[in-house]
Tab-separated table of C-alpha atoms in Angstrom:
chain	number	residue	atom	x	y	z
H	1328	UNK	CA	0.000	0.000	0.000
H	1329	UNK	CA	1.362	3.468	-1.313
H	1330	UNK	CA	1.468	6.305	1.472
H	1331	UNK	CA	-1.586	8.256	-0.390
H	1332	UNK	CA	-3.701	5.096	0.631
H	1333	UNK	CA	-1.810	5.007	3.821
H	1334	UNK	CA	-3.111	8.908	4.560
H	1335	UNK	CA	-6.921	8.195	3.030
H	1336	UNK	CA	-6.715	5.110	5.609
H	1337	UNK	CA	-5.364	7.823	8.645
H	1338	UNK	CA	-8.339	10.043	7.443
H	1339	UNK	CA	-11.253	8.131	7.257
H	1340	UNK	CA	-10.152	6.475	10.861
H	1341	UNK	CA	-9.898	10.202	11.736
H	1342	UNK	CA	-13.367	10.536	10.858
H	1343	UNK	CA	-14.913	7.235	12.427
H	1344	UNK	CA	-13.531	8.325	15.480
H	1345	UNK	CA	-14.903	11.822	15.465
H	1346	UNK	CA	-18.893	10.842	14.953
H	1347	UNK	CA	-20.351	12.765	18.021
H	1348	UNK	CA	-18.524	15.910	16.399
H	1349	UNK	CA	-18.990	18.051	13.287
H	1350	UNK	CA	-15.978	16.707	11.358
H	1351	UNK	CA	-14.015	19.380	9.233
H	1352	UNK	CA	-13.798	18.238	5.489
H	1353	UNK	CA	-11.599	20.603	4.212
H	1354	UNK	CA	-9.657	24.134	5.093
H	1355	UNK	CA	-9.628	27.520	3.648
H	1356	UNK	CA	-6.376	28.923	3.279
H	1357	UNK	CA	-6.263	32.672	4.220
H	1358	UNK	CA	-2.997	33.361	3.117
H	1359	UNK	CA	-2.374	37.231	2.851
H	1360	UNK	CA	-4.988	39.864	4.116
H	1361	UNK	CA	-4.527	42.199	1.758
H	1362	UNK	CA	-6.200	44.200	-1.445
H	1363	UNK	CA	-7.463	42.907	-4.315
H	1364	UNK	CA	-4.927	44.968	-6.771
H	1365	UNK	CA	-1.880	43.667	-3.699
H	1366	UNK	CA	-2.935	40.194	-4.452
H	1367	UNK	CA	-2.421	40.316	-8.096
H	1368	UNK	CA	0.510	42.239	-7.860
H	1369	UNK	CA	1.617	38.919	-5.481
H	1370	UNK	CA	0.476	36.874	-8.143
H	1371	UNK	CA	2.598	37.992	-10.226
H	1372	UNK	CA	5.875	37.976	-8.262
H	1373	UNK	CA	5.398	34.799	-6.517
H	1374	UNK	CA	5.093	33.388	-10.244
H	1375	UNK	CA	7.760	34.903	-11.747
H	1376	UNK	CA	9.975	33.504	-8.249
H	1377	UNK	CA	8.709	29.906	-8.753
H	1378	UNK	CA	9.402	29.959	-12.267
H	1379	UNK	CA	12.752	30.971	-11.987
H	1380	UNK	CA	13.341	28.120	-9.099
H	1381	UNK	CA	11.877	25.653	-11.431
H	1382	UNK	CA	14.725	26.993	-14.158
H	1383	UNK	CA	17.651	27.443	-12.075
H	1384	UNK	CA	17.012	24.260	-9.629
H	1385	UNK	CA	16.270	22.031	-12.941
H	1386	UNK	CA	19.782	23.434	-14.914
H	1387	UNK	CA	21.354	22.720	-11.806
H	1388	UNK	CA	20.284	19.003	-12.729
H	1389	UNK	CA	20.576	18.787	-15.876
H	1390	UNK	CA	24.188	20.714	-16.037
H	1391	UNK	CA	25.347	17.321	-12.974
H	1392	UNK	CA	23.509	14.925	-15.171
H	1393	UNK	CA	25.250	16.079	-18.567
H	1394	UNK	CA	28.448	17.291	-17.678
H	1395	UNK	CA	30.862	13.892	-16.044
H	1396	UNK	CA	33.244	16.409	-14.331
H	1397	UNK	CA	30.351	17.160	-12.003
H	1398	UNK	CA	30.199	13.287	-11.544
H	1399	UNK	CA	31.301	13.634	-7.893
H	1400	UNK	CA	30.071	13.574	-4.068
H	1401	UNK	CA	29.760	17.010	-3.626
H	1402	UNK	CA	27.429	17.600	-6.531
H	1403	UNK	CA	25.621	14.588	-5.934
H	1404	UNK	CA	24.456	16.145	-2.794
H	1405	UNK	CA	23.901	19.183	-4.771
H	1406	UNK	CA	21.526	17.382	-7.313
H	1407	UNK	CA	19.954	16.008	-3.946
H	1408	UNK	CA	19.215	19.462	-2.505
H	1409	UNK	CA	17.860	21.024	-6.448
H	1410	UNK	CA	15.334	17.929	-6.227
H	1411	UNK	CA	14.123	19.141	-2.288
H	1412	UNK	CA	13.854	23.015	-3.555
H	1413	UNK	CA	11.685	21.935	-6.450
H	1414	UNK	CA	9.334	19.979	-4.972
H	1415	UNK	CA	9.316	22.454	-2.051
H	1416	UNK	CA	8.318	25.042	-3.697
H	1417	UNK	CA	5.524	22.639	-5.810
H	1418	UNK	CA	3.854	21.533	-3.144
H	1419	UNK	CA	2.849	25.129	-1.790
H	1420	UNK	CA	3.223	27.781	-4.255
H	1421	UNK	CA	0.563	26.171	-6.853
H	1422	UNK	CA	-1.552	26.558	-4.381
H	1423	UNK	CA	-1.089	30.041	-2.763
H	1424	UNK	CA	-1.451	31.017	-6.132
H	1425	UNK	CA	-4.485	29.846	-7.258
H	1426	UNK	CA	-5.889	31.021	-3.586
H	1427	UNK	CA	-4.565	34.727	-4.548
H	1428	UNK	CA	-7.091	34.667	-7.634
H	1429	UNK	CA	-10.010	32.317	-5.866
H	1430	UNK	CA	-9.434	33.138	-2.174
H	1431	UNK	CA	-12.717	30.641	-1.220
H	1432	UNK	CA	-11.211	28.023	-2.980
H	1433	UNK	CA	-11.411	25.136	-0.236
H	1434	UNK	CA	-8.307	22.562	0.138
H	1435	UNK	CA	-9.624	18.903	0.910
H	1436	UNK	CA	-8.767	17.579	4.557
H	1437	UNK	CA	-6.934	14.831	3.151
H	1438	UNK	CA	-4.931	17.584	0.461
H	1439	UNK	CA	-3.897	19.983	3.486
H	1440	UNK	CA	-2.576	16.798	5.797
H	1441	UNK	CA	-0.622	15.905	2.556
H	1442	UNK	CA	0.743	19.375	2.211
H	1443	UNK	CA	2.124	19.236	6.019
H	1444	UNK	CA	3.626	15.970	5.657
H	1445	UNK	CA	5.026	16.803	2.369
H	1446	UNK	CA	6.848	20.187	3.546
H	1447	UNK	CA	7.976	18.635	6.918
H	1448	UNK	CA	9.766	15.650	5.108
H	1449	UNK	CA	11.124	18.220	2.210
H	1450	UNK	CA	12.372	20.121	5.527
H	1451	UNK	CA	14.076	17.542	7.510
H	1452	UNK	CA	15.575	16.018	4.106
H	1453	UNK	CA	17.413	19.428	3.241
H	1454	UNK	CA	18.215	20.041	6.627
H	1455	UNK	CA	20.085	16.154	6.725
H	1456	UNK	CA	20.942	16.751	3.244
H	1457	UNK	CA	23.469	19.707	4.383
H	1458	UNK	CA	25.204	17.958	7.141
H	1459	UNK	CA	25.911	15.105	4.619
H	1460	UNK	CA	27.333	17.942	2.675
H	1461	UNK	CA	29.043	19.629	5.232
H	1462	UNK	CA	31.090	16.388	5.794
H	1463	UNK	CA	31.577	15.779	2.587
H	1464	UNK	CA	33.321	19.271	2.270
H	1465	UNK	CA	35.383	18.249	6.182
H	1466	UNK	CA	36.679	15.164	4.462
H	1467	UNK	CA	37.861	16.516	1.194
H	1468	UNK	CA	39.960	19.372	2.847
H	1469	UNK	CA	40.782	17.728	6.100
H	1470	UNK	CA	41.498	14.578	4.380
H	1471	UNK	CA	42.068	14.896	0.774
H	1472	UNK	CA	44.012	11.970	0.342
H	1473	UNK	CA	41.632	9.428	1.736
H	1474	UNK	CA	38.665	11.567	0.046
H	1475	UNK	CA	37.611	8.929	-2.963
H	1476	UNK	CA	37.964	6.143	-0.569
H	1477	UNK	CA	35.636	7.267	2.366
H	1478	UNK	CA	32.902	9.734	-0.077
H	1479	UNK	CA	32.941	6.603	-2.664
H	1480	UNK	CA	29.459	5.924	-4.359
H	1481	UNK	CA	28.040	3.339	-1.618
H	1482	UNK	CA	28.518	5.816	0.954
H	1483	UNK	CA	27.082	8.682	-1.079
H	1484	UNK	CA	24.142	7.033	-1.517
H	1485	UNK	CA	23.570	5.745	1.632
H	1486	UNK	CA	24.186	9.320	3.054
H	1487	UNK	CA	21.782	10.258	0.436
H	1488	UNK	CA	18.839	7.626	1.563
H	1489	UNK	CA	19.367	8.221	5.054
H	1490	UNK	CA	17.918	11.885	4.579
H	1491	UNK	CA	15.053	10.727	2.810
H	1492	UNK	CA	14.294	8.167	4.910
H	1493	UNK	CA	15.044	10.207	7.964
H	1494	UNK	CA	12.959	13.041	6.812
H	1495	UNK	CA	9.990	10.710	5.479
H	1496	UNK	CA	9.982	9.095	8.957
H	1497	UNK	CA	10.278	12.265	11.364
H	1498	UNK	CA	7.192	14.053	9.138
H	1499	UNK	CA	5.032	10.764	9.457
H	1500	UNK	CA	5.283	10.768	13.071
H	1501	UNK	CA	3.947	14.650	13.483
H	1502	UNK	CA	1.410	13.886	10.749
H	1503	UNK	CA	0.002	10.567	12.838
H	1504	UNK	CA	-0.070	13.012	16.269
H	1505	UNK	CA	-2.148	15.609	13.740
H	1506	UNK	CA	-4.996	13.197	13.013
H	1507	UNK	CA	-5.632	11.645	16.120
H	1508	UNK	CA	-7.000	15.223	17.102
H	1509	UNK	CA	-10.622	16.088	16.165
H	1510	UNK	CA	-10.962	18.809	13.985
H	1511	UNK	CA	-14.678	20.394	14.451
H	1512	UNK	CA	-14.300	24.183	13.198
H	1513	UNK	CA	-13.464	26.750	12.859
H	1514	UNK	CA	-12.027	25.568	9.190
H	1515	UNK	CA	-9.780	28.938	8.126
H	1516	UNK	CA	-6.003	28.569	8.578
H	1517	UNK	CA	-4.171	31.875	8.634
H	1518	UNK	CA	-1.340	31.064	6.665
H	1519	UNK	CA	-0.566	30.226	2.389
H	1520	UNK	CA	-0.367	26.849	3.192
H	1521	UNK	CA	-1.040	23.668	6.060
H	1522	UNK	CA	1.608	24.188	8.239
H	1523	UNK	CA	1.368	22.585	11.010
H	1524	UNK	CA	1.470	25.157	14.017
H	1525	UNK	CA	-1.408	26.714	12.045
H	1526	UNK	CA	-3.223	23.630	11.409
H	1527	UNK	CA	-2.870	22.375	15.308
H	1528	UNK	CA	-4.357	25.787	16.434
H	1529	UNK	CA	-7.881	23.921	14.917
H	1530	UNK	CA	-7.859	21.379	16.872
H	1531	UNK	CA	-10.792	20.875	19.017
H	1532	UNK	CA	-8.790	18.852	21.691
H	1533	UNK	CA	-5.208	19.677	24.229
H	1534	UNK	CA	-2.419	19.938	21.705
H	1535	UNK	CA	0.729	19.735	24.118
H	1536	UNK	CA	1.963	16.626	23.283
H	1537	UNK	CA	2.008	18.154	19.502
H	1538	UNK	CA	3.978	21.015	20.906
H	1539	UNK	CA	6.301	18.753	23.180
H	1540	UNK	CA	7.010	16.354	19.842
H	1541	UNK	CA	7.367	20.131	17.592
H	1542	UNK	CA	9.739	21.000	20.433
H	1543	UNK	CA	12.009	17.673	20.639
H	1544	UNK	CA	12.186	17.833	16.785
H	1545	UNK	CA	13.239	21.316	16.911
H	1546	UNK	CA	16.067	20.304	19.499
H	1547	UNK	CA	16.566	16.931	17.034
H	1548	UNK	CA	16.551	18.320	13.245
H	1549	UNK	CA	17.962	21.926	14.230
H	1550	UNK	CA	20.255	22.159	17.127
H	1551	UNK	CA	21.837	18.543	16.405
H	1552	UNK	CA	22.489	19.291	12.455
H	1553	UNK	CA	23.646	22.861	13.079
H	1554	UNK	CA	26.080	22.321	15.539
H	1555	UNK	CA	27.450	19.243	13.273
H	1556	UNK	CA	27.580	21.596	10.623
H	1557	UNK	CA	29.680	24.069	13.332
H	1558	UNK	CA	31.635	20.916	14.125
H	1559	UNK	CA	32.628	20.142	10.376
H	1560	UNK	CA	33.410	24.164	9.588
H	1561	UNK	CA	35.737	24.760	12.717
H	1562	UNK	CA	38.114	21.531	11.679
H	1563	UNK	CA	37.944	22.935	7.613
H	1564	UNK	CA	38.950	26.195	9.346
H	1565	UNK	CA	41.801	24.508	11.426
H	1566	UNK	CA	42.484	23.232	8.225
H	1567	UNK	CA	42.582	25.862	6.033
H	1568	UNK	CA	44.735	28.730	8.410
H	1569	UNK	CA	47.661	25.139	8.101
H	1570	UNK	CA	47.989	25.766	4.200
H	1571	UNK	CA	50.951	27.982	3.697
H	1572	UNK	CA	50.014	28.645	0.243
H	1573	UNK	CA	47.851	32.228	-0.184
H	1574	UNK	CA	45.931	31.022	-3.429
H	1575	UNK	CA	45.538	27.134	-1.537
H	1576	UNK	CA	43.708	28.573	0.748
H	1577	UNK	CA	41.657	30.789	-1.180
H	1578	UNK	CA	40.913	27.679	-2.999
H	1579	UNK	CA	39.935	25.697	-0.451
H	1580	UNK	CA	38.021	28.287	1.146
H	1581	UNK	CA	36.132	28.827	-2.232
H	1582	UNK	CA	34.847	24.870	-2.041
H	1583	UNK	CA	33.025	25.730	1.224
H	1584	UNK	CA	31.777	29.443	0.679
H	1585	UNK	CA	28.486	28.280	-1.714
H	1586	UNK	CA	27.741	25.796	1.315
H	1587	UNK	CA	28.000	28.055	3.782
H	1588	UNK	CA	25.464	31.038	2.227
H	1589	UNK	CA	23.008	27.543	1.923
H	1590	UNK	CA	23.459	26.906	5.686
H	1591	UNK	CA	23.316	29.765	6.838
H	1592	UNK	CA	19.885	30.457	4.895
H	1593	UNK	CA	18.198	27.758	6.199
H	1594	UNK	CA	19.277	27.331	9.734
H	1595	UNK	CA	19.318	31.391	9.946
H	1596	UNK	CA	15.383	30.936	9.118
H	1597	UNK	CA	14.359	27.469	10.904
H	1598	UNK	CA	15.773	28.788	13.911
H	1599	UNK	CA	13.656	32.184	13.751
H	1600	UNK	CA	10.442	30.769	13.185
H	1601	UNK	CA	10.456	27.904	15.222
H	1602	UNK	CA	13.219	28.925	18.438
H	1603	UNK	CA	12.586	32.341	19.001
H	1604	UNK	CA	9.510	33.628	21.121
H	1605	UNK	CA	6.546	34.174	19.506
H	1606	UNK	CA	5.594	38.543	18.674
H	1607	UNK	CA	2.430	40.333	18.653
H	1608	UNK	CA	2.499	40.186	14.900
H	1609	UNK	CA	3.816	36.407	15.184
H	1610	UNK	CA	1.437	34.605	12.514
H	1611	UNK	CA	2.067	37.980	9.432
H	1612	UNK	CA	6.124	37.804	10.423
H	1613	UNK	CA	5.479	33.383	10.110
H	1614	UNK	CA	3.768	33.899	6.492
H	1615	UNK	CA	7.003	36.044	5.391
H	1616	UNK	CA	9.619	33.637	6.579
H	1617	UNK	CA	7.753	30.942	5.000
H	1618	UNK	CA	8.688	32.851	1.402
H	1619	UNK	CA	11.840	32.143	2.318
H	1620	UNK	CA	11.563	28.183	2.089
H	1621	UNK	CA	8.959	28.304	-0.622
H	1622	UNK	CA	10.514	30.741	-3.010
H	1623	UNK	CA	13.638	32.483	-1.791
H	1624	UNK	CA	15.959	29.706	-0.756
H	1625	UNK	CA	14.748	27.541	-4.306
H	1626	UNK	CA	15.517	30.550	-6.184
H	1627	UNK	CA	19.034	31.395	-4.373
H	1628	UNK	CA	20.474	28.086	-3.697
H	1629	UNK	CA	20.596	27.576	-7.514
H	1630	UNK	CA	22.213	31.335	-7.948
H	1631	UNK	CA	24.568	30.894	-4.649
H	1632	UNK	CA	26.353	27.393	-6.481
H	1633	UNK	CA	26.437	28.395	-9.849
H	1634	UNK	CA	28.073	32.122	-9.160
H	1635	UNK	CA	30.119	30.998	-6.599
H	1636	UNK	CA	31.152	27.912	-7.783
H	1637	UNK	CA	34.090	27.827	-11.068
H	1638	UNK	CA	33.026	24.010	-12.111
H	1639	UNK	CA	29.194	24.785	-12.276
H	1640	UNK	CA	30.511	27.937	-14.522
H	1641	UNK	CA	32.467	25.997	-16.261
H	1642	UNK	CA	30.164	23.524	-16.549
H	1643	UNK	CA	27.421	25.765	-18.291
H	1644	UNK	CA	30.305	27.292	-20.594
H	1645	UNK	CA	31.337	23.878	-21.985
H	1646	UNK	CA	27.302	22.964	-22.831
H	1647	UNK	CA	26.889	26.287	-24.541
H	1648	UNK	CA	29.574	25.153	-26.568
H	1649	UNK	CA	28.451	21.960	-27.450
H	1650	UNK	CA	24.726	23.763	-28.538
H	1651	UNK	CA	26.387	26.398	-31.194
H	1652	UNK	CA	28.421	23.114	-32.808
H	1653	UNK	CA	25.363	21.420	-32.710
């Protein structure tokens, strides 16, 4: 049995054991309070920024796929990470942007649970996806010599399916605490899309131990991966201050930089919205950091590898090349 059947299974249980209650069937997503003329002007800005993820994530790919001197660990991971931002950005902004011209338009119970555990896995993938990184960038300056026997394919991979299964597996168990709560009304999340703060302040029942599991995860898939990531960057830095050469160490430094603007986007904005206390204007200030993970950060990591990086240049040189012989 596929997961869709899996959720429709979690739902209609949901359901059956909600029958002295007025069960919600679906959600409207509020999204931004704003004009009319603002929310076509939003329209058009949001599509024009999930366009140009779609393009820059997807030559990302195809530049790793074509090109065998980006047949390596580090833009393996990379090609990991483009995959993450697109379907990140697909699974909200299609949405938010057919609510900006039909702002009724309902989303099905089953669609907004979907939603949730879709952008919680995408989440917890990236956020494993740039520790794997991060180590693969500590081994090839700390240990260069040893670097294509410990990052060989095997372990690439498994690094690779130990994010997604990782991710897949911390989102299901939020999702499974989310539907054993009875959802009776009100039905109108304030946000662009399900997320799951939003969607637990419907629930007709106590929600701590959502909020205890929301905090543990927090501790689990922030703190943890961050200060690996802090762990990895102080031994490249040890590293990097031993090379005597000026332009080796500019070099070196260079491999790490277009990591390092990635990190420090995400981490900068998981640890805002989810670590910090909460404002009077705590749900508008949510929706905006939320661009950042739907739009921004699919649009910029793309940008951040491929003007920072030489080989990615390099890489998109050689294939114009090959089109004008062609």
């Amino acid at each position: 049995m596929n997961f869709s059947n899996f959720l429709q299974c979690l739902c209609f249980h949901h359901r059956v054991m909600e029958n002295n209650q007025t069960t919600v069937t679906d959600f409207i997503l509020l999204g931004f309070l704003v004009s009319p003329e603002m929310k076509m002007f939003f329209f058009g800005l949001f599509f024009l920024f999930y366009t140009f993820a779609l393009l820059g994530n997807g030559v990302i790919l195809g530049l790793i796929y074509l090109d065998s001197r980006l047949h390596t660990p580090m833009y393996f991971f990379l090609s990991q990470l483009a995959i993450v931002d697109i379907t990140y950005a697909s699974n909200t902004v299609p949405q938010m942007l057919a609510n900006l011209l039909y702002p009724a338009k309902p989303i099905s119970f089953a669609g907004c649970i979907m939603q949730t555990y879709l952008f919680l896995t995408l989440a917890h993938v990236e956020c494993l996806l740039l520790v794997m990184m991060s180590y693969d960038r500590y081994v090839a300056i700390c240990h260069p010599l040893r670097y294509t026997l410990i990052m060989n394919r095997g372990m690439c991979i498994a690094l690779a399916i130990t994010s997604w299964v990782g991710g897949n597996l911390l989102a299901l168990v939020h999702v499974i605490l989310l539907l054993r709560l009875p959802f009776c009304g009100p039905r109108e999340i304030n946000h662009f899309f399900c997320e799951l703060l939003s969607v637990l302040k419907l629930a007709c029942a106590d929600i701590w131990l959502n909020k205890l599991v929301t905090f543990i995860a927090c501790i689990f898939i922030v703190v943890v991966p961050l200060s690996l990531v802090l762990i990895s960057y102080t031994h490249i830095l040890a590293a990097i201050l031993r090379i005597h050469s000026r332009e080796g160490r500019k070099k070196a430094f260079s491999t790490c930089s277009s990591h390092l603007c990635v990190v420090g986007l995400f981490f900068g904005n998981a640890i805002i919205l989810y670590m910090t206390p909460n404002s009077r204007n705590f749900e508008e200030q949510h929706k905006i950091l939320f661009l950042f993970y739907s739009f921004f950060n699919p649009t910029l990591n793309p940008l951040i590898y491929s003007l920072r990086n030489a080989e990615v240049k390099g890489a998109f040189r050689r294939l114009l090349r090959k089109e004008r012989l062609v």
